[in-house]
Structures are given as structure tokens and as C-alpha cells.
Amino acid sequence: MTTDDLKYFQRTHALPETGRVDADTWLALLVNQQAPVKAPEYQRATSPQSSAPV
């Protein structure tokens, strides 16, 4: 099941569909991951806070 999920991820991210994790797949996984919904606020922030006044 994990291999099928990995192939789907690779296919949908324009990577070679090998079912194995290489450096490009690992990088894509890291870049495209989202924080869990129930994660603490400090883990949900994906970009630095703006210092500009709102």
C-alpha cells in the first residue's frame, strides 16, 4: 500500500514513478508536506511572520 501511495505522489508531482524514495522524492515530500490539523500553533506556521504593521 505504501508503494502505491508513493507512486501516486510521484506521479502527481512530476517525478519518476518508481515507488522508491530517492533524493528528489524525499525533497518533494519535505517541501509539499502540510502540518497536521491538530498540531500546536508553533508547528503550523509555514512561513516567517511579517514584521510589517497590518
Tab-separated table of N, CA and C in Angstrom:
chain	number	residue	atom	x	y	z
A	1	MET	N	0.819	-1.178	0.000
A	1	MET	CA	0.000	0.000	0.000
A	1	MET	C	0.875	1.260	0.000
A	2	THR	N	1.968	1.251	0.750
A	2	THR	CA	2.850	2.409	0.798
A	2	THR	C	3.472	2.668	-0.572
A	3	THR	N	3.855	1.623	-1.270
A	3	THR	CA	4.430	1.770	-2.606
A	3	THR	C	3.430	2.418	-3.546
A	4	ASP	N	2.180	1.995	-3.482
A	4	ASP	CA	1.144	2.591	-4.330
A	4	ASP	C	0.959	4.068	-4.005
A	5	ASP	N	0.953	4.409	-2.712
A	5	ASP	CA	0.815	5.805	-2.311
A	5	ASP	C	2.005	6.632	-2.788
A	6	LEU	N	3.188	6.066	-2.688
A	6	LEU	CA	4.387	6.767	-3.126
A	6	LEU	C	4.368	6.982	-4.640
A	7	LYS	N	3.958	5.985	-5.383
A	7	LYS	CA	3.849	6.136	-6.839
A	7	LYS	C	2.841	7.221	-7.198
A	8	TYR	N	1.727	7.277	-6.471
A	8	TYR	CA	0.731	8.325	-6.710
A	8	TYR	C	1.351	9.696	-6.440
A	9	PHE	N	2.067	9.836	-5.329
A	9	PHE	CA	2.725	11.101	-5.006
A	9	PHE	C	3.705	11.482	-6.103
A	10	GLN	N	4.515	10.539	-6.537
A	10	GLN	CA	5.494	10.819	-7.588
A	10	GLN	C	4.795	11.234	-8.882
A	11	ARG	N	3.751	10.531	-9.255
A	11	ARG	CA	3.015	10.830	-10.477
A	11	ARG	C	2.421	12.238	-10.428
A	12	THR	N	1.866	12.616	-9.294
A	12	THR	CA	1.214	13.915	-9.182
A	12	THR	C	2.181	15.068	-8.945
A	13	HIS	N	3.457	14.750	-8.767
A	13	HIS	CA	4.471	15.793	-8.585
A	13	HIS	C	5.548	15.733	-9.669
A	14	ALA	N	5.183	15.141	-10.812
A	14	ALA	CA	6.064	15.096	-11.990
A	14	ALA	C	7.427	14.481	-11.687
A	15	LEU	N	7.417	13.416	-10.878
A	15	LEU	CA	8.643	12.685	-10.563
A	15	LEU	C	8.575	11.319	-11.231
A	16	PRO	N	9.735	10.686	-11.465
A	16	PRO	CA	9.709	9.323	-11.997
A	16	PRO	C	8.926	8.409	-11.054
A	17	GLU	N	7.997	7.664	-11.589
A	17	GLU	CA	7.103	6.819	-10.794
A	17	GLU	C	7.768	5.473	-10.515
A	18	THR	N	8.637	5.457	-9.499
A	18	THR	CA	9.411	4.259	-9.184
A	18	THR	C	8.869	3.503	-7.969
A	19	GLY	N	8.164	4.192	-7.089
A	19	GLY	CA	7.716	3.563	-5.853
A	19	GLY	C	8.808	3.479	-4.803
A	20	ARG	N	9.946	4.071	-5.111
A	20	ARG	CA	11.072	4.098	-4.162
A	20	ARG	C	11.410	5.554	-3.870
A	21	VAL	N	11.879	5.812	-2.667
A	21	VAL	CA	12.209	7.183	-2.278
A	21	VAL	C	13.661	7.472	-2.613
A	22	ASP	N	13.857	8.379	-3.564
A	22	ASP	CA	15.202	8.858	-3.871
A	22	ASP	C	15.304	10.294	-3.356
A	23	ALA	N	16.403	10.951	-3.614
A	23	ALA	CA	16.615	12.310	-3.090
A	23	ALA	C	15.554	13.286	-3.601
A	24	ASP	N	15.189	13.203	-4.869
A	24	ASP	CA	14.195	14.117	-5.425
A	24	ASP	C	12.823	13.896	-4.801
A	25	THR	N	12.452	12.641	-4.599
A	25	THR	CA	11.165	12.338	-3.972
A	25	THR	C	11.154	12.816	-2.530
A	26	TRP	N	12.231	12.568	-1.808
A	26	TRP	CA	12.311	12.986	-0.412
A	26	TRP	C	12.197	14.504	-0.313
A	27	LEU	N	12.898	15.217	-1.163
A	27	LEU	CA	12.830	16.679	-1.150
A	27	LEU	C	11.409	17.149	-1.447
A	28	ALA	N	10.757	16.544	-2.428
A	28	ALA	CA	9.378	16.921	-2.760
A	28	ALA	C	8.449	16.641	-1.583
A	29	LEU	N	8.656	15.534	-0.882
A	29	LEU	CA	7.844	15.237	0.298
A	29	LEU	C	8.034	16.303	1.375
A	30	LEU	N	9.263	16.709	1.606
A	30	LEU	CA	9.532	17.721	2.625
A	30	LEU	C	8.941	19.070	2.246
A	31	VAL	N	9.089	19.459	0.988
A	31	VAL	CA	8.615	20.762	0.529
A	31	VAL	C	7.096	20.826	0.508
A	32	ASN	N	6.430	19.736	0.169
A	32	ASN	CA	4.983	19.738	-0.017
A	32	ASN	C	4.187	19.261	1.193
A	33	GLN	N	4.860	18.931	2.282
A	33	GLN	CA	4.118	18.441	3.441
A	33	GLN	C	3.345	19.572	4.099
A	34	GLN	N	2.264	19.221	4.734
A	34	GLN	CA	1.457	20.180	5.476
A	34	GLN	C	1.426	19.753	6.932
A	35	ALA	N	1.351	20.739	7.789
A	35	ALA	CA	1.290	20.438	9.219
A	35	ALA	C	-0.030	19.756	9.550
A	36	PRO	N	-0.030	18.848	10.501
A	36	PRO	CA	-1.289	18.219	10.914
A	36	PRO	C	-2.278	19.271	11.424
A	37	VAL	N	-3.537	19.022	11.242
A	37	VAL	CA	-4.578	19.967	11.655
A	37	VAL	C	-4.537	20.218	13.155
A	38	LYS	N	-4.256	19.190	13.928
A	38	LYS	CA	-4.249	19.340	15.380
A	38	LYS	C	-2.872	19.694	15.943
A	39	ALA	N	-1.958	20.111	15.094
A	39	ALA	CA	-0.621	20.469	15.560
A	39	ALA	C	-0.682	21.762	16.373
A	40	PRO	N	0.226	21.907	17.336
A	40	PRO	CA	0.300	23.178	18.063
A	40	PRO	C	0.583	24.325	17.091
A	41	GLU	N	0.169	25.509	17.434
A	41	GLU	CA	0.312	26.673	16.552
A	41	GLU	C	1.750	26.846	16.053
A	42	TYR	N	2.742	26.655	16.928
A	42	TYR	CA	4.124	26.867	16.511
A	42	TYR	C	4.551	25.883	15.422
A	43	GLN	N	3.893	24.729	15.310
A	43	GLN	CA	4.228	23.772	14.267
A	43	GLN	C	3.462	24.034	12.985
A	44	ARG	N	2.377	24.798	13.048
A	44	ARG	CA	1.559	25.058	11.873
A	44	ARG	C	2.119	26.188	11.018
A	45	ALA	N	2.881	27.083	11.582
A	45	ALA	CA	3.416	28.205	10.829
A	45	ALA	C	4.363	27.675	9.762
A	46	THR	N	4.112	28.036	8.509
A	46	THR	CA	4.956	27.543	7.418
A	46	THR	C	5.818	28.636	6.816
A	47	SER	N	5.598	29.881	7.232
A	47	SER	CA	6.425	30.964	6.722
A	47	SER	C	6.696	31.940	7.859
A	48	PRO	N	7.787	32.692	7.738
A	48	PRO	CA	8.104	33.653	8.798
A	48	PRO	C	6.997	34.691	8.949
A	49	GLN	N	6.798	35.136	10.153
A	49	GLN	CA	5.808	36.181	10.410
A	49	GLN	C	6.287	37.497	9.813
A	50	SER	N	5.402	38.222	9.223
A	50	SER	CA	5.730	39.526	8.663
A	50	SER	C	5.929	40.522	9.792
A	51	SER	N	6.915	41.383	9.662
A	51	SER	CA	7.144	42.410	10.675
A	51	SER	C	6.444	43.707	10.300
A	52	ALA	N	5.820	43.739	9.120
A	52	ALA	CA	5.114	44.943	8.685
A	52	ALA	C	3.808	45.087	9.445
A	53	PRO	N	3.471	46.313	9.834
A	53	PRO	CA	2.188	46.520	10.517
A	53	PRO	C	1.032	46.234	9.591
A	54	VAL	N	-0.058	45.756	10.160
A	54	VAL	CA	-1.232	45.404	9.369
A	54	VAL	C	-2.222	46.532	9.347
